PDB file of C-alpha atoms in Angstrom:
ATOM      1  CA  MET A   1      23.852 214.718  80.353  1.00 81.00           C
ATOM      2  CA  ALA A   2      26.214 215.412  77.734  1.00 86.00           C
ATOM      3  CA  PHE A   3      29.357 213.146  76.841  1.00 91.00           C
ATOM      4  CA  PRO A   4      32.446 214.908  78.073  1.00 91.00           C
ATOM      5  CA  ALA A   5      34.003 217.106  75.142  1.00 88.00           C
ATOM      6  CA  ALA A   6      37.635 215.969  76.337  1.00 88.00           C
ATOM      7  CA  GLY A   7      36.890 212.405  76.787  1.00 90.00           C
ATOM      8  CA  GLY A   8      36.573 210.707  79.863  1.00 92.00           C
ATOM      9  CA  VAL A   9      33.479 209.783  82.262  1.00 94.00           C
ATOM     10  CA  ASP A  10      30.797 212.102  83.664  1.00 94.00           C
ATOM     11  CA  VAL A  11      28.554 210.470  86.133  1.00 95.00           C
ATOM     12  CA  ALA A  12      25.135 211.832  87.530  1.00 94.00           C
ATOM     13  CA  VAL A  13      22.319 210.846  89.906  1.00 95.00           C
ATOM     14  CA  SER A  14      19.020 210.011  88.084  1.00 94.00           C
ATOM     15  CA  THR A  15      16.400 207.920  89.863  1.00 91.00           C
ATOM     16  CA  ARG A  16      14.371 207.794  86.421  1.00 90.00           C
ATOM     17  CA  SER A  17      17.497 207.185  84.154  1.00 90.00           C
ATOM     18  CA  LEU A  18      16.223 205.713  80.790  1.00 83.00           C
ATOM     19  CA  LEU A  19      20.075 204.072  80.225  1.00 87.00           C
ATOM     20  CA  CYS A  20      18.863 201.069  82.451  1.00 91.00           C
ATOM     21  CA  PRO A  21      16.165 199.549  84.622  1.00 91.00           C
ATOM     22  CA  PRO A  22      15.349 201.282  87.755  1.00 93.00           C
ATOM     23  CA  GLY A  23      17.415 201.070  90.377  1.00 95.00           C
ATOM     24  CA  TRP A  24      20.344 199.772  88.271  1.00 96.00           C
ATOM     25  CA  VAL A  25      23.408 201.669  86.861  1.00 97.00           C
ATOM     26  CA  GLY A  26      23.634 202.708  83.121  1.00 96.00           C
ATOM     27  CA  ILE A  27      26.478 202.995  81.275  1.00 96.00           C
ATOM     28  CA  VAL A  28      26.788 204.388  77.470  1.00 95.00           C
ATOM     29  CA  ALA A  29      30.576 204.822  75.837  1.00 95.00           C
ATOM     30  CA  LEU A  30      30.882 206.468  72.574  1.00 93.00           C
ATOM     31  CA  GLY A  31      34.454 206.577  71.361  1.00 91.00           C
ATOM     32  CA  ASP A  32      36.366 208.064  74.332  1.00 93.00           C
ATOM     33  CA  ALA A  33      33.650 209.256  76.349  1.00 96.00           C
ATOM     34  CA  ALA A  34      31.134 207.833  78.329  1.00 96.00           C
ATOM     35  CA  ILE A  35      28.107 208.895  80.527  1.00 96.00           C
ATOM     36  CA  VAL A  36      26.867 207.098  83.416  1.00 96.00           C
ATOM     37  CA  THR A  37      23.869 207.276  85.415  1.00 96.00           C
ATOM     38  CA  VAL A  38      23.435 206.050  89.116  1.00 96.00           C
ATOM     39  CA  PRO A  39      20.165 205.721  90.923  1.00 94.00           C
ATOM     40  CA  ALA A  40      20.994 207.462  94.279  1.00 90.00           C
ATOM     41  CA  GLY A  41      23.653 209.560  95.597  1.00 88.00           C
ATOM     42  CA  SER A  42      24.798 207.092  98.070  1.00 88.00           C
ATOM     43  CA  THR A  43      26.314 205.261  95.435  1.00 89.00           C
ATOM     44  CA  ALA A  44      27.304 207.928  92.996  1.00 91.00           C
ATOM     45  CA  GLY A  45      30.928 208.865  94.760  1.00 91.00           C
ATOM     46  CA  ILE A  46      32.010 205.311  94.618  1.00 92.00           C
ATOM     47  CA  VAL A  47      30.891 204.389  91.294  1.00 94.00           C
ATOM     48  CA  ARG A  48      32.527 207.816  90.134  1.00 92.00           C
ATOM     49  CA  GLN A  49      35.737 207.174  91.854  1.00 92.00           C
ATOM     50  CA  VAL A  50      36.121 203.419  90.414  1.00 93.00           C
ATOM     51  CA  LEU A  51      35.178 204.464  86.864  1.00 93.00           C
ATOM     52  CA  HIS A  52      37.343 207.425  86.725  1.00 91.00           C
ATOM     53  CA  GLY A  53      40.292 204.854  87.171  1.00 88.00           C
ATOM     54  CA  LEU A  54      39.391 203.011  84.395  1.00 93.00           C
ATOM     55  CA  PRO A  55      40.012 203.553  80.437  1.00 94.00           C
ATOM     56  CA  VAL A  56      36.937 204.435  78.863  1.00 94.00           C
ATOM     57  CA  GLY A  57      37.121 201.499  76.463  1.00 91.00           C
ATOM     58  CA  VAL A  58      36.586 198.886  79.349  1.00 95.00           C
ATOM     59  CA  LEU A  59      33.689 200.657  80.953  1.00 96.00           C
ATOM     60  CA  THR A  60      31.339 198.092  79.057  1.00 96.00           C
ATOM     61  CA  TYR A  61      33.008 194.864  80.080  1.00 96.00           C
ATOM     62  CA  PRO A  62      31.358 193.319  82.600  1.00 96.00           C
ATOM     63  CA  ASP A  63      34.319 191.151  83.806  1.00 96.00           C
ATOM     64  CA  ARG A  64      36.374 194.516  84.705  1.00 95.00           C
ATOM     65  CA  LEU A  65      33.463 196.001  86.457  1.00 96.00           C
ATOM     66  CA  ARG A  66      32.768 192.860  88.738  1.00 96.00           C
ATOM     67  CA  ALA A  67      36.580 193.110  89.528  1.00 95.00           C
ATOM     68  CA  VAL A  68      36.070 196.644  91.028  1.00 94.00           C
ATOM     69  CA  LEU A  69      32.572 196.837  92.146  1.00 95.00           C
ATOM     70  CA  PRO A  70      29.834 194.951  93.939  1.00 95.00           C
ATOM     71  CA  VAL A  71      28.015 193.804  90.715  1.00 96.00           C
ATOM     72  CA  ALA A  72      24.783 191.656  91.502  1.00 96.00           C
ATOM     73  CA  ASP A  73      23.490 191.398  87.989  1.00 96.00           C
ATOM     74  CA  VAL A  74      24.178 192.632  84.266  1.00 96.00           C
ATOM     75  CA  LEU A  75      22.221 193.511  81.152  1.00 93.00           C
ATOM     76  CA  GLY A  76      24.184 193.563  78.115  1.00 90.00           C
ATOM     77  CA  PRO A  77      26.706 194.777  76.779  1.00 94.00           C
ATOM     78  CA  ALA A  78      24.590 195.967  73.439  1.00 93.00           C
ATOM     79  CA  SER A  79      26.680 197.546  70.827  1.00 94.00           C
ATOM     80  CA  LEU A  80      25.457 201.079  69.642  1.00 95.00           C
ATOM     81  CA  ALA A  81      25.650 201.653  65.680  1.00 96.00           C
ATOM     82  CA  TYR A  82      24.697 204.868  63.903  1.00 95.00           C
ATOM     83  CA  LEU A  83      23.959 205.622  60.135  1.00 93.00           C
ATOM     84  CA  ASP A  84      25.081 208.386  58.214  1.00 87.00           C
ATOM     85  CA  ARG A  85      22.666 208.893  55.222  1.00 81.00           C
ATOM     86  CA  CYS A  86      25.470 208.834  52.739  1.00 81.00           C
ATOM     87  CA  ASP A  87      26.053 205.302  53.885  1.00 78.00           C
ATOM     88  CA  PHE A  88      22.356 203.722  53.530  1.00 80.00           C
ATOM     89  CA  PRO A  89      21.533 201.773  50.524  1.00 72.00           C
ATOM     90  CA  SER A  90      17.932 202.668  50.475  1.00 65.00           C
ATOM     91  CA  ALA A  91      17.366 199.680  47.944  1.00 60.00           C
ATOM     92  CA  GLY A  92      14.691 197.412  49.246  1.00 60.00           C
ATOM     93  CA  ALA A  93      13.177 200.197  51.900  1.00 61.00           C
ATOM     94  CA  GLY A  94       9.905 200.023  49.641  1.00 71.00           C
ATOM     95  CA  LEU A  95       9.260 196.010  50.499  1.00 79.00           C
ATOM     96  CA  ALA A  96       7.462 196.672  53.835  1.00 90.00           C
ATOM     97  CA  GLU A  97       3.983 197.969  54.198  1.00 93.00           C
ATOM     98  CA  VAL A  98       3.129 200.684  56.599  1.00 95.00           C
ATOM     99  CA  ILE A  99       0.672 200.748  59.514  1.00 94.00           C
ATOM    100  CA  PRO A 100       0.043 202.701  62.545  1.00 93.00           C
ATOM    101  CA  GLY A 101       2.536 202.190  65.667  1.00 91.00           C
ATOM    102  CA  GLY A 102      -0.415 201.514  67.796  1.00 88.00           C
ATOM    103  CA  HIS A 103      -2.224 198.963  65.253  1.00 91.00           C
ATOM    104  CA  ALA A 104      -3.676 195.949  66.851  1.00 93.00           C
ATOM    105  CA  GLU A 105      -2.004 193.955  63.996  1.00 94.00           C
ATOM    106  CA  LEU A 106       1.421 194.921  65.518  1.00 95.00           C
ATOM    107  CA  ALA A 107       0.067 194.337  69.124  1.00 94.00           C
ATOM    108  CA  ALA A 108      -0.973 190.610  67.908  1.00 95.00           C
ATOM    109  CA  PHE A 109       2.577 190.354  66.606  1.00 95.00           C
ATOM    110  CA  LEU A 110       4.273 190.973  69.409  1.00 95.00           C
ATOM    111  CA  ALA A 111       2.090 188.938  71.569  1.00 94.00           C
ATOM    112  CA  SER A 112       2.666 185.979  69.345  1.00 93.00           C
ATOM    113  CA  VAL A 113       6.346 185.947  69.791  1.00 93.00           C
ATOM    114  CA  PRO A 114       8.655 185.180  72.957  1.00 92.00           C
ATOM    115  CA  ALA A 115       8.651 187.985  75.615  1.00 92.00           C
ATOM    116  CA  ALA A 116      12.293 188.172  75.736  1.00 90.00           C
ATOM    117  CA  ASP A 117      12.293 189.167  72.066  1.00 90.00           C
ATOM    118  CA  VAL A 118       9.857 191.772  72.819  1.00 90.00           C
ATOM    119  CA  ASP A 119      11.928 193.258  75.414  1.00 87.00           C
ATOM    120  CA  GLU A 120      14.957 193.265  73.308  1.00 86.00           C
ATOM    121  CA  CYS A 121      13.508 194.770  70.060  1.00 90.00           C
ATOM    122  CA  GLY A 122      11.694 197.924  71.679  1.00 88.00           C
ATOM    123  CA  LEU A 123       8.896 197.487  69.287  1.00 93.00           C
ATOM    124  CA  ALA A 124       6.135 198.291  71.906  1.00 92.00           C
ATOM    125  CA  ASP A 125       7.745 201.572  72.566  1.00 91.00           C
ATOM    126  CA  ILE A 126       7.765 202.942  69.161  1.00 95.00           C
ATOM    127  CA  THR A 127       6.576 206.479  68.254  1.00 95.00           C
ATOM    128  CA  SER A 128       6.631 205.893  64.580  1.00 97.00           C
ATOM    129  CA  GLU A 129       4.565 204.119  62.131  1.00 96.00           C
ATOM    130  CA  ALA A 130       5.266 200.498  61.984  1.00 96.00           C
ATOM    131  CA  PHE A 131       6.763 198.879  58.662  1.00 97.00           C
ATOM    132  CA  VAL A 132       5.742 195.347  58.427  1.00 96.00           C
ATOM    133  CA  VAL A 133       5.947 192.117  56.310  1.00 95.00           C
ATOM    134  CA  ARG A 134       2.990 189.922  56.169  1.00 94.00           C
ATOM    135  CA  ARG A 135       2.491 186.018  55.382  1.00 91.00           C
ATOM    136  CA  GLY A 136      -1.157 185.515  54.550  1.00 90.00           C
ATOM    137  CA  ASP A 137      -2.980 187.581  56.981  1.00 88.00           C
ATOM    138  CA  HIS A 138      -0.265 187.735  60.135  1.00 92.00           C
ATOM    139  CA  VAL A 139       2.566 190.268  60.639  1.00 96.00           C
ATOM    140  CA  VAL A 140       5.986 188.314  60.742  1.00 96.00           C
ATOM    141  CA  ALA A 141       8.134 191.168  60.844  1.00 96.00           C
ATOM    142  CA  ALA A 142       8.263 194.629  61.866  1.00 97.00           C
ATOM    143  CA  ALA A 143      10.317 197.548  62.411  1.00 97.00           C
ATOM    144  CA  GLY A 144       9.941 201.106  63.866  1.00 97.00           C
ATOM    145  CA  TYR A 145      11.653 203.632  65.911  1.00 97.00           C
ATOM    146  CA  ARG A 146      11.315 205.641  68.994  1.00 95.00           C
ATOM    147  CA  HIS A 147      12.155 209.178  68.654  1.00 92.00           C
ATOM    148  CA  TRP A 148      14.751 210.225  71.272  1.00 86.00           C
ATOM    149  CA  PRO A 149      16.197 213.756  72.449  1.00 78.00           C
ATOM    150  CA  GLY A 150      18.497 215.109  70.140  1.00 80.00           C
ATOM    151  CA  LEU A 151      17.100 214.082  66.549  1.00 91.00           C
ATOM    152  CA  MET A 152      17.727 210.407  67.382  1.00 91.00           C
ATOM    153  CA  ALA A 153      15.779 207.517  65.917  1.00 95.00           C
ATOM    154  CA  HIS A 154      16.054 204.558  68.267  1.00 95.00           C
ATOM    155  CA  MET A 155      15.531 201.492  65.972  1.00 96.00           C
ATOM    156  CA  GLY A 156      13.297 198.365  66.736  1.00 96.00           C
ATOM    157  CA  VAL A 157      13.386 195.475  64.689  1.00 96.00           C
ATOM    158  CA  LEU A 158      11.876 191.800  65.275  1.00 96.00           C
ATOM    159  CA  THR A 159      11.059 188.546  62.927  1.00 96.00           C
ATOM    160  CA  GLU A 160       8.706 185.877  64.240  1.00 95.00           C
ATOM    161  CA  PRO A 161      11.211 183.048  65.117  1.00 93.00           C
ATOM    162  CA  GLY A 162       9.910 180.670  62.160  1.00 92.00           C
ATOM    163  CA  HIS A 163      10.583 183.267  59.404  1.00 94.00           C
ATOM    164  CA  ARG A 164      14.322 184.359  60.269  1.00 92.00           C
ATOM    165  CA  GLY A 165      17.112 183.864  57.897  1.00 91.00           C
ATOM    166  CA  HIS A 166      15.088 185.195  54.750  1.00 91.00           C
ATOM    167  CA  GLY A 167      15.851 188.877  54.770  1.00 92.00           C
ATOM    168  CA  LEU A 168      12.787 190.175  56.444  1.00 94.00           C
ATOM    169  CA  ALA A 169      14.357 191.783  59.432  1.00 94.00           C
ATOM    170  CA  ARG A 170      16.216 193.831  56.895  1.00 93.00           C
ATOM    171  CA  ALA A 171      13.295 194.500  54.508  1.00 93.00           C
ATOM    172  CA  VAL A 172      11.415 196.070  57.414  1.00 95.00           C
ATOM    173  CA  ALA A 173      14.576 197.739  59.104  1.00 95.00           C
ATOM    174  CA  ALA A 174      15.478 199.456  55.630  1.00 93.00           C
ATOM    175  CA  ALA A 175      11.770 201.094  55.437  1.00 94.00           C
ATOM    176  CA  ALA A 176      12.327 202.492  58.994  1.00 95.00           C
ATOM    177  CA  VAL A 177      15.423 203.723  58.563  1.00 94.00           C
ATOM    178  CA  ALA A 178      14.528 205.396  55.197  1.00 93.00           C
ATOM    179  CA  ASP A 179      11.592 206.927  57.357  1.00 94.00           C
ATOM    180  CA  GLY A 180      13.762 208.117  60.231  1.00 94.00           C
ATOM    181  CA  VAL A 181      16.237 209.653  57.698  1.00 93.00           C
ATOM    182  CA  ALA A 182      13.543 211.387  55.710  1.00 92.00           C
ATOM    183  CA  ASN A 183      12.434 212.990  58.797  1.00 93.00           C
ATOM    184  CA  GLY A 184      15.913 214.222  59.197  1.00 93.00           C
ATOM    185  CA  LEU A 185      16.649 211.867  62.222  1.00 95.00           C
ATOM    186  CA  LEU A 186      19.936 210.036  63.362  1.00 95.00           C
ATOM    187  CA  PRO A 187      19.259 206.585  63.286  1.00 96.00           C
ATOM    188  CA  GLN A 188      20.551 204.443  66.321  1.00 95.00           C
ATOM    189  CA  TRP A 189      20.967 200.900  66.357  1.00 95.00           C
ATOM    190  CA  ARG A 190      21.125 198.907  69.761  1.00 92.00           C
ATOM    191  CA  GLY A 191      22.131 195.279  69.307  1.00 89.00           C
ATOM    192  CA  ARG A 192      23.080 192.414  71.357  1.00 85.00           C
ATOM    193  CA  PRO A 193      22.848 189.027  69.118  1.00 80.00           C
ATOM    194  CA  ASP A 194      25.124 188.727  66.347  1.00 86.00           C
ATOM    195  CA  PRO A 195      22.116 188.391  63.773  1.00 87.00           C
ATOM    196  CA  SER A 196      21.189 192.064  64.670  1.00 90.00           C
ATOM    197  CA  ARG A 197      24.131 193.474  64.611  1.00 92.00           C
ATOM    198  CA  ARG A 198      24.863 191.764  61.192  1.00 93.00           C
ATOM    199  CA  VAL A 199      21.367 193.499  59.817  1.00 93.00           C
ATOM    200  CA  ALA A 200      22.576 196.795  60.849  1.00 94.00           C
ATOM    201  CA  ARG A 201      25.948 196.340  59.293  1.00 93.00           C
ATOM    202  CA  ALA A 202      24.215 195.417  55.977  1.00 91.00           C
ATOM    203  CA  LEU A 203      22.347 198.519  56.365  1.00 92.00           C
ATOM    204  CA  GLY A 204      25.522 200.905  56.566  1.00 92.00           C
ATOM    205  CA  PHE A 205      25.566 201.296  60.373  1.00 94.00           C
ATOM    206  CA  ARG A 206      28.890 201.408  61.925  1.00 94.00           C
ATOM    207  CA  GLU A 207      29.393 200.320  65.471  1.00 94.00           C
ATOM    208  CA  LEU A 208      30.842 203.504  67.807  1.00 94.00           C
ATOM    209  CA  GLY A 209      29.822 202.369  71.124  1.00 95.00           C
ATOM    210  CA  ALA A 210      28.445 200.279  73.617  1.00 96.00           C
ATOM    211  CA  GLN A 211      25.918 200.112  76.449  1.00 95.00           C
ATOM    212  CA  LEU A 212      25.866 198.232  79.838  1.00 96.00           C
ATOM    213  CA  SER A 213      23.435 198.253  82.541  1.00 96.00           C
ATOM    214  CA  ILE A 214      24.646 196.876  86.166  1.00 97.00           C
ATOM    215  CA  ARG A 215      22.782 196.121  89.390  1.00 96.00           C
ATOM    216  CA  LEU A 216      24.835 196.812  92.430  1.00 96.00           C
ATOM    217  CA  ARG A 217      24.756 194.489  95.712  1.00 92.00           C
ATOM    218  CA  ALA A 218      23.173 196.281  98.539  1.00 82.00           C
TER     219      ALA A 218
END
């Protein structure tokens, strides 16, 4: 799919959409354009009709969608932010160590934190190396990215709960972003919690859109 050049909404059927969990409707809005995936053709018509009647700016507002669609559950919304290399303050990018993305230390770190945090950060799916900070023998913060189509580096960042508030997320994220930029990729940051969004802004990311997933009642 591509975002409509003239703005508006494009809806497509995709049983394996990466925009949302299986069986859900995925919505991504950037500027004045949006793309939407639905899990089956039977829902495409009503979703297309309803969403075409709404301004793009409200397509990721759960309450607006609940008023016009049989929404059973939602995930998000999450902000989508992007970074121009000219806006990246690379200072601090060398503070993290580098380990392979599939390293046992990263797996142990992810196993030690709440499952909800692991799902949120996406570090289990990175295709880059992992950029980490240790305390003693243990990883307490990590970042990396998954290479998406269109030369996109989708960032993942996580700090162990007991070590938050000390700038570790920014340190590992700066290293991951620097690696993505060096490889000619456009860094993308998807964030829901305010602390995550603050780290992104500190690194020069600009929020340009949002993502929302909804599950419709049968």
